[in-house]
Short mmCIF file of C-alpha atoms in Angstrom, two decimals:
data_model
loop_
_atom_site.label_atom_id
_atom_site.label_comp_id
_atom_site.label_asym_id
_atom_site.label_seq_id
_atom_site.Cartn_x
_atom_site.Cartn_y
_atom_site.Cartn_z
CA UNK A 1 0.00 0.00 0.00
CA UNK A 2 2.68 2.60 0.82
CA UNK A 3 4.06 2.35 -2.73
CA UNK A 4 0.56 2.82 -4.14
CA UNK A 5 -0.01 5.79 -1.85
CA UNK A 6 3.25 7.35 -2.92
CA UNK A 7 2.20 7.02 -6.56
CA UNK A 8 -1.26 8.42 -5.78
CA UNK A 9 0.27 11.45 -4.07
CA UNK A 10 2.60 11.98 -7.02
CA UNK A 11 -0.26 11.75 -9.53
CA UNK A 12 -2.44 14.14 -7.52
CA UNK A 13 0.42 16.63 -7.26
CA UNK A 14 0.73 16.54 -11.06
CA UNK A 15 -3.04 16.85 -11.46
CA UNK A 16 -3.19 19.87 -9.16
CA UNK A 17 -0.56 21.52 -11.34
CA UNK A 18 -2.61 20.67 -14.44
CA UNK A 19 -5.83 22.15 -12.98
CA UNK A 20 -4.06 25.35 -11.94
CA UNK A 21 -2.43 25.62 -15.37
CA UNK A 22 -5.81 25.38 -17.07
CA UNK A 23 -7.32 28.15 -14.97
CA UNK A 24 -4.19 30.30 -15.26
CA UNK A 25 -4.07 30.03 -19.04
CA UNK A 26 -7.72 29.99 -20.11
CA UNK A 27 -9.82 31.97 -17.64
CA UNK A 28 -8.13 35.36 -17.20
CA UNK A 29 -10.35 38.04 -18.72
CA UNK A 30 -7.91 40.57 -20.11
CA UNK A 31 -10.67 42.64 -21.68
CA UNK A 32 -12.97 43.14 -18.67
CA UNK A 33 -10.65 42.30 -15.74
CA UNK A 34 -11.07 39.33 -13.45
CA UNK A 35 -12.02 36.00 -14.99
CA UNK A 36 -14.24 34.97 -17.87
CA UNK A 37 -17.77 34.03 -16.85
CA UNK A 38 -18.07 30.86 -18.91
CA UNK A 39 -16.07 28.38 -21.00
CA UNK A 40 -18.24 25.85 -22.79
CA UNK A 41 -17.79 22.12 -23.25
CA UNK A 42 -15.65 22.68 -26.36
CA UNK A 43 -13.30 25.02 -24.47
CA UNK A 44 -14.67 28.12 -26.18
CA UNK A 45 -15.02 31.28 -24.13
CA UNK A 46 -18.62 32.50 -24.10
CA UNK A 47 -18.35 36.20 -24.89
CA UNK A 48 -19.89 38.61 -22.38
CA UNK A 49 -21.12 35.81 -20.12
CA UNK A 50 -22.49 36.77 -16.72
CA UNK A 51 -19.93 36.37 -13.90
CA UNK A 52 -20.85 34.60 -10.69
CA UNK A 53 -19.62 35.52 -7.23
CA UNK A 54 -19.32 31.84 -6.28
CA UNK A 55 -16.96 31.15 -9.20
CA UNK A 56 -14.81 34.17 -8.31
CA UNK A 57 -14.69 33.24 -4.60
CA UNK A 58 -13.76 29.65 -5.41
CA UNK A 59 -10.95 30.80 -7.72
CA UNK A 60 -9.76 33.01 -4.85
CA UNK A 61 -9.78 30.08 -2.42
CA UNK A 62 -8.18 27.64 -4.88
CA UNK A 63 -5.19 29.78 -5.78
CA UNK A 64 -4.68 31.02 -2.21
CA UNK A 65 -4.74 27.48 -0.84
CA UNK A 66 -2.66 26.00 -3.66
CA UNK A 67 0.03 28.67 -3.35
CA UNK A 68 0.79 27.33 0.12
CA UNK A 69 1.93 24.08 -1.50
CA UNK A 70 3.18 25.16 -4.94
CA UNK A 71 4.91 28.39 -3.82
CA UNK A 72 4.54 29.61 -7.42
CA UNK A 73 4.34 33.39 -7.62
CA UNK A 74 1.86 33.34 -10.50
CA UNK A 75 -0.56 31.41 -8.28
CA UNK A 76 -0.29 34.13 -5.65
CA UNK A 77 -0.82 36.76 -8.36
CA UNK A 78 -4.00 35.05 -9.58
CA UNK A 79 -5.28 34.90 -6.00
CA UNK A 80 -4.60 38.63 -5.71
CA UNK A 81 -6.45 39.25 -8.98
CA UNK A 82 -9.47 37.33 -7.68
CA UNK A 83 -9.38 39.23 -4.37
CA UNK A 84 -9.21 42.64 -6.05
CA UNK A 85 -12.02 41.79 -8.48
CA UNK A 86 -14.25 40.42 -5.71
CA UNK A 87 -13.62 43.46 -3.51
CA UNK A 88 -14.17 45.95 -6.28
CA UNK A 89 -17.16 44.54 -8.14
CA UNK A 90 -18.95 41.82 -6.13
CA UNK A 91 -18.71 43.16 -2.59
CA UNK A 92 -21.50 45.62 -1.82
CA UNK A 93 -20.24 48.07 0.84
CA UNK A 94 -23.53 49.96 0.91
CA UNK A 95 -25.42 46.99 2.38
CA UNK A 96 -22.47 44.86 3.52
CA UNK A 97 -23.46 42.12 1.16
CA UNK A 98 -22.37 40.41 -2.02
CA UNK A 99 -23.88 40.55 -5.51
CA UNK A 100 -24.83 37.11 -6.75
CA UNK A 101 -23.67 38.02 -10.26
CA UNK A 102 -22.37 40.87 -12.39
CA UNK A 103 -22.37 41.57 -16.11
CA UNK A 104 -19.19 41.22 -18.16
CA UNK A 105 -18.90 45.03 -18.11
CA UNK A 106 -18.63 44.86 -14.27
CA UNK A 107 -22.08 46.33 -13.55
CA UNK A 108 -24.27 44.47 -11.03
CA UNK A 109 -26.69 41.96 -12.57
CA UNK A 110 -28.37 39.89 -9.83
CA UNK A 111 -28.01 41.85 -6.59
CA UNK A 112 -29.64 39.36 -4.20
CA UNK A 113 -27.76 38.26 -1.08
CA UNK A 114 -27.59 34.49 -1.39
CA UNK A 115 -26.05 33.33 1.89
CA UNK A 116 -24.27 30.46 0.15
CA UNK A 117 -22.36 33.04 -1.91
CA UNK A 118 -21.43 35.13 1.15
CA UNK A 119 -20.10 31.97 2.78
CA UNK A 120 -17.85 31.21 -0.19
CA UNK A 121 -16.56 34.78 -0.19
CA UNK A 122 -15.61 34.38 3.51
CA UNK A 123 -13.95 31.05 2.67
CA UNK A 124 -11.89 32.59 -0.13
CA UNK A 125 -11.06 35.85 1.66
CA UNK A 126 -9.87 34.12 4.83
CA UNK A 127 -7.66 31.80 2.78
CA UNK A 128 -6.25 34.76 0.86
CA UNK A 129 -5.44 36.46 4.17
CA UNK A 130 -3.19 33.48 5.04
CA UNK A 131 -0.91 34.17 2.07
CA UNK A 132 -1.20 37.96 1.88
CA UNK A 133 -1.81 39.25 5.42
CA UNK A 134 -3.95 41.87 3.66
CA UNK A 135 -6.12 43.42 6.38
CA UNK A 136 -8.77 44.41 3.84
CA UNK A 137 -9.35 40.74 3.02
CA UNK A 138 -9.84 39.88 6.69
CA UNK A 139 -12.00 42.95 7.27
CA UNK A 140 -14.30 42.07 4.35
CA UNK A 141 -14.60 38.47 5.53
CA UNK A 142 -15.54 39.63 9.04
CA UNK A 143 -18.09 42.12 7.64
CA UNK A 144 -19.77 39.36 5.64
CA UNK A 145 -19.81 37.06 8.68
CA UNK A 146 -21.51 39.81 10.68
CA UNK A 147 -24.10 40.29 7.93
CA UNK A 148 -24.91 36.58 7.93
CA UNK A 149 -25.36 36.65 11.70
CA UNK A 150 -27.42 39.84 11.60
CA UNK A 151 -29.78 38.98 8.78
CA UNK A 152 -29.73 35.26 8.05
CA UNK A 153 -29.48 33.70 11.52
CA UNK A 154 -32.77 32.47 12.99
CA UNK A 155 -32.64 33.31 16.73
CA UNK A 156 -35.89 31.48 17.44
CA UNK A 157 -35.33 28.11 15.74
CA UNK A 158 -31.56 28.27 15.09
CA UNK A 159 -29.97 27.77 11.70
CA UNK A 160 -29.80 30.16 8.75
CA UNK A 161 -32.21 31.41 6.12
CA UNK A 162 -31.25 31.11 2.48
CA UNK A 163 -31.50 34.43 0.67
CA UNK A 164 -32.52 38.09 0.78
CA UNK A 165 -32.80 41.12 -1.48
CA UNK A 166 -29.87 43.48 -1.83
CA UNK A 167 -31.06 45.53 1.19
CA UNK A 168 -31.76 42.40 3.24
CA UNK A 169 -35.53 42.17 2.78
CA UNK A 170 -37.33 38.82 2.37
CA UNK A 171 -37.18 37.34 -1.13
CA UNK A 172 -39.60 34.96 -2.83
CA UNK A 173 -37.20 32.74 -4.75
CA UNK A 174 -34.68 31.34 -2.27
CA UNK A 175 -33.17 28.70 -4.55
CA UNK A 176 -29.51 28.35 -5.37
CA UNK A 177 -30.38 26.82 -8.73
CA UNK A 178 -33.40 25.56 -10.67
CA UNK A 179 -32.96 22.01 -9.41
CA UNK A 180 -33.30 22.98 -5.73
CA UNK A 181 -36.43 23.10 -3.62
CA UNK A 182 -37.57 26.64 -2.74
CA UNK A 183 -37.14 26.22 1.03
CA UNK A 184 -35.94 28.48 3.84
CA UNK A 185 -33.19 26.23 5.22
CA UNK A 186 -30.94 23.87 3.28
CA UNK A 187 -28.17 21.45 4.12
CA UNK A 188 -25.99 22.79 1.31
CA UNK A 189 -25.94 26.36 2.63
CA UNK A 190 -25.41 25.29 6.26
CA UNK A 191 -22.51 23.05 5.21
CA UNK A 192 -20.78 25.93 3.45
CA UNK A 193 -21.44 28.45 6.21
CA UNK A 194 -19.64 26.23 8.73
CA UNK A 195 -16.87 25.61 6.19
CA UNK A 196 -16.46 29.40 5.89
CA UNK A 197 -16.71 30.11 9.62
CA UNK A 198 -14.11 27.47 10.50
CA UNK A 199 -11.74 28.85 7.87
CA UNK A 200 -12.24 32.36 9.21
CA UNK A 201 -11.64 31.14 12.77
CA UNK A 202 -8.20 29.85 11.71
CA UNK A 203 -7.10 33.45 11.10
CA UNK A 204 -9.44 35.38 13.43
CA UNK A 205 -9.73 33.78 16.86
CA UNK A 206 -12.91 35.53 17.83
CA UNK A 207 -14.88 33.97 20.70
CA UNK A 208 -18.29 34.97 19.29
CA UNK A 209 -17.37 33.39 15.95
CA UNK A 210 -16.34 30.22 17.81
CA UNK A 211 -19.62 30.14 19.74
CA UNK A 212 -21.64 30.66 16.52
CA UNK A 213 -19.66 27.91 14.79
CA UNK A 214 -20.15 25.41 17.61
CA UNK A 215 -23.89 26.09 17.64
CA UNK A 216 -24.00 25.61 13.88
CA UNK A 217 -22.27 22.22 14.09
CA UNK A 218 -24.78 21.19 16.77
CA UNK A 219 -27.66 22.40 14.57
CA UNK A 220 -26.35 20.44 11.58
CA UNK A 221 -26.02 17.33 13.71
CA UNK A 222 -29.53 17.71 15.10
CA UNK A 223 -31.42 18.44 11.88
CA UNK A 224 -29.43 17.47 8.80
CA UNK A 225 -27.75 14.19 9.74
CA UNK A 226 -30.15 11.26 9.66
CA UNK A 227 -28.42 8.84 12.03
CA UNK A 228 -30.90 6.08 11.13
CA UNK A 229 -29.97 6.03 7.44
CA UNK A 230 -26.56 7.78 7.55
CA UNK A 231 -27.67 10.12 4.74
CA UNK A 232 -28.22 13.86 4.96
CA UNK A 233 -31.58 15.56 5.00
CA UNK A 234 -31.49 18.39 2.48
CA UNK A 235 -34.46 20.79 2.73
CA UNK A 236 -36.50 22.28 5.58
CA UNK A 237 -38.85 25.16 6.23
CA UNK A 238 -37.97 27.75 8.89
CA UNK A 239 -39.50 25.56 11.63
CA UNK A 240 -37.39 22.52 10.70
CA UNK A 241 -40.24 20.68 9.02
CA UNK A 242 -38.44 18.48 6.49
CA UNK A 243 -39.33 18.56 2.80
CA UNK A 244 -38.07 15.11 1.71
CA UNK A 245 -35.95 15.11 -1.42
CA UNK A 246 -33.20 13.09 -3.10
CA UNK A 247 -30.22 11.31 -1.56
CA UNK A 248 -27.21 13.34 -2.72
CA UNK A 249 -24.18 11.05 -2.61
CA UNK A 250 -21.78 13.92 -3.32
CA UNK A 251 -23.08 16.08 -0.49
CA UNK A 252 -23.13 13.10 1.86
CA UNK A 253 -19.47 12.27 1.37
CA UNK A 254 -18.41 15.93 1.27
CA UNK A 255 -20.12 16.56 4.61
CA UNK A 256 -18.56 13.39 6.07
CA UNK A 257 -15.01 14.75 6.07
CA UNK A 258 -15.67 18.51 6.00
CA UNK A 259 -17.79 18.69 9.15
CA UNK A 260 -15.18 16.72 11.08
CA UNK A 261 -12.47 19.09 9.84
CA UNK A 262 -14.53 22.07 11.07
CA UNK A 263 -14.96 20.47 14.50
CA UNK A 264 -11.19 19.91 14.66
CA UNK A 265 -10.49 23.56 13.78
CA UNK A 266 -12.75 24.61 16.67
CA UNK A 267 -11.01 22.09 19.00
CA UNK A 268 -14.33 20.95 20.48
CA UNK A 269 -13.65 17.43 21.77
CA UNK A 270 -17.30 16.29 22.02
CA UNK A 271 -18.07 17.48 18.52
CA UNK A 272 -14.87 15.92 17.17
CA UNK A 273 -15.86 12.56 18.68
CA UNK A 274 -19.39 12.80 17.28
CA UNK A 275 -18.29 13.85 13.83
CA UNK A 276 -15.72 11.06 13.64
CA UNK A 277 -18.60 8.61 14.06
CA UNK A 278 -20.70 10.47 11.49
CA UNK A 279 -17.77 10.51 9.03
CA UNK A 280 -17.49 6.73 9.10
CA UNK A 281 -21.24 6.07 9.07
CA UNK A 282 -21.80 8.40 6.12
CA UNK A 283 -18.89 6.90 4.18
CA UNK A 284 -20.26 3.43 4.85
CA UNK A 285 -23.74 4.24 3.46
CA UNK A 286 -22.28 6.19 0.54
CA UNK A 287 -20.77 2.92 -0.68
CA UNK A 288 -24.25 2.05 -1.96
CA UNK A 289 -23.86 4.83 -4.56
CA UNK A 290 -20.74 3.37 -6.17
CA UNK A 291 -20.86 1.67 -9.52
CA UNK A 292 -18.61 -1.31 -10.26
CA UNK A 293 -16.35 0.96 -12.36
CA UNK A 294 -15.36 3.00 -9.28
CA UNK A 295 -17.51 6.03 -10.12
CA UNK A 296 -19.94 7.47 -7.59
CA UNK A 297 -23.45 8.14 -8.89
CA UNK A 298 -24.90 11.63 -8.55
CA UNK A 299 -28.22 11.20 -6.73
CA UNK A 300 -30.92 8.71 -5.83
CA UNK A 301 -34.64 9.54 -5.78
CA UNK A 302 -36.16 7.36 -2.99
CA UNK A 303 -39.77 8.33 -3.71
CA UNK A 304 -39.54 7.07 -7.29
CA UNK A 305 -36.87 4.47 -6.42
CA UNK A 306 -34.87 5.97 -9.28
CA UNK A 307 -31.15 6.50 -9.69
CA UNK A 308 -30.05 9.78 -11.30
CA UNK A 309 -27.64 7.88 -13.52
CA UNK A 310 -24.92 10.48 -13.94
CA UNK A 311 -21.42 10.69 -12.47
CA UNK A 312 -20.41 14.30 -11.90
CA UNK A 313 -16.87 15.60 -11.49
CA UNK A 314 -17.37 17.19 -8.07
CA UNK A 315 -18.96 14.07 -6.60
CA UNK A 316 -15.86 12.05 -7.51
CA UNK A 317 -13.56 14.72 -6.04
CA UNK A 318 -15.39 14.67 -2.71
CA UNK A 319 -15.39 10.85 -2.69
CA UNK A 320 -11.58 10.84 -2.84
CA UNK A 321 -11.34 12.92 0.35
CA UNK A 322 -14.28 11.34 2.17
CA UNK A 323 -13.06 7.79 1.74
CA UNK A 324 -9.44 8.61 2.45
CA UNK A 325 -10.70 10.29 5.62
CA UNK A 326 -12.65 7.12 6.53
CA UNK A 327 -9.47 5.09 5.97
CA UNK A 328 -7.51 7.41 8.27
CA UNK A 329 -10.17 7.07 10.99
CA UNK A 330 -10.57 3.27 10.79
CA UNK A 331 -7.42 1.97 9.02
CA UNK A 332 -9.76 -0.28 7.03
CA UNK A 333 -8.15 -1.16 3.71
CA UNK A 334 -11.56 -1.32 1.96
CA UNK A 335 -11.87 2.47 2.16
CA UNK A 336 -8.43 2.90 0.64
CA UNK A 337 -9.34 0.49 -2.15
CA UNK A 338 -12.34 2.69 -2.94
CA UNK A 339 -10.02 5.73 -3.18
CA UNK A 340 -7.74 3.97 -5.67
CA UNK A 341 -10.66 2.66 -7.70
CA UNK A 342 -12.33 6.07 -7.75
CA UNK A 343 -9.12 7.82 -8.83
CA UNK A 344 -8.74 5.31 -11.68
CA UNK A 345 -12.31 6.08 -12.74
CA UNK A 346 -11.55 9.82 -12.68
CA UNK A 347 -8.41 9.34 -14.78
CA UNK A 348 -10.26 7.21 -17.31
CA UNK A 349 -13.53 9.13 -17.66
CA UNK A 350 -13.43 12.59 -16.04
CA UNK A 351 -10.03 14.13 -16.79
CA UNK A 352 -9.77 15.98 -20.09
CA UNK A 353 -6.36 14.68 -21.11
CA UNK A 354 -6.33 16.79 -24.26
CA UNK A 355 -7.31 20.27 -23.05
CA UNK A 356 -6.96 20.04 -19.27
CA UNK A 357 -9.46 20.41 -16.39
CA UNK A 358 -12.22 17.89 -15.67
CA UNK A 359 -15.31 17.20 -17.74
CA UNK A 360 -18.65 17.87 -16.04
CA UNK A 361 -19.27 14.13 -15.95
CA UNK A 362 -20.64 11.14 -17.81
CA UNK A 363 -23.99 9.47 -18.33
CA UNK A 364 -24.72 5.80 -17.66
CA UNK A 365 -23.58 4.86 -21.19
CA UNK A 366 -20.23 6.68 -20.62
CA UNK A 367 -21.08 9.49 -23.02
CA UNK A 368 -19.91 12.90 -21.82
CA UNK A 369 -22.23 15.41 -20.21
CA UNK A 370 -21.69 18.39 -22.49
CA UNK A 371 -21.78 21.19 -19.92
CA UNK A 372 -19.34 23.97 -19.03
CA UNK A 373 -15.64 23.51 -18.39
CA UNK A 374 -15.79 26.77 -16.40
CA UNK A 375 -18.82 28.71 -15.30
CA UNK A 376 -21.30 29.57 -12.57
CA UNK A 377 -21.05 26.09 -11.05
CA UNK A 378 -17.93 24.72 -12.73
CA UNK A 379 -15.06 25.95 -10.64
CA UNK A 380 -11.56 24.72 -9.70
CA UNK A 381 -12.56 24.22 -6.06
CA UNK A 382 -13.72 20.60 -5.67
CA UNK A 383 -11.04 18.98 -7.80
CA UNK A 384 -8.13 21.12 -6.61
CA UNK A 385 -9.25 20.65 -3.00
CA UNK A 386 -9.31 16.87 -3.45
CA UNK A 387 -5.72 17.04 -4.67
CA UNK A 388 -4.67 19.39 -1.85
CA UNK A 389 -6.36 17.37 0.89
CA UNK A 390 -4.82 14.07 -0.17
CA UNK A 391 -1.39 15.61 -0.81
CA UNK A 392 -1.49 16.91 2.77
CA UNK A 393 -2.94 13.73 4.27
CA UNK A 394 -0.75 11.11 2.59
CA UNK A 395 2.38 10.90 4.70
CA UNK A 396 4.91 9.21 2.44
#
């Protein structure tokens, strides 16, 4: 196994370099500043495409985090570019919020405050602060955290509400995307708020932030983790009445390792112990979503007893970390075997060996899903983070 792990670490180091090269070479928008809004399946830049705050924040996080391993100056420069663009055009100082999207000409397009987007901005800004010590980055991250606590936090029932208008009024459509249920509280947003808060706590040891983060982990454990099935519950109204939906294998396995990491950052022993158990239980039930080829299916619809027979890039990336994490916790070789098998699947079906980056995914018949290579939801965050996490975790 050690020889295999050494090879895996070497291959992931090379893949991280490949991902960063793709984003460095193809996504810089030299006409309108920042980064292009969209690159289609055929690697063509979509002219004047809308630019999303989540994409920009994830580029900021990716290059800030990667620089700490690569030490390449151009990676630090791209992180700085993302920070300056986010600060200048997405951050809304008037209402201490963040535009969901802007036009290619840098004017605001969708000005709603989607809490998921604010969380990713905090995640990226706090990571950028690590490499830059730029006080403005930390200040902006703290401002966004305070806005989330002021406007999105539910003091009566706990947890966080999904979205608001630019000036923090209620909004009718709370959804992140068309495929989501229009509900007040979602697992996805709570997962990424705690991810952001824990990352901010690494650089800003504020006791109120710590208290808020601990409460959030307790809330997630209480409402979103179904300890009977091991899967996550995804959608609720403001009173924690569940609106049953799909089983999302990617979110399950992402939460498995990420929530434990957040508990470890906060150094809360009880939560660490609990989330170690959850990490293993969730990984165990996620095994049901694996195909014989090593790929993890996207979603399962229990009501219809129907598999959403697609294998998406980000789901595979999270599986690599989640199952390596389960191996570290249990030392069970079966989890490590899943990691190797999944990486072989990624190499065979998901990596674009010709042009770089990862394809969106494949259908059941192995034909490619012809969606963006870069865009609103196609970012360098999941795949680069999988590489970074395993590079850091594999001690060879």
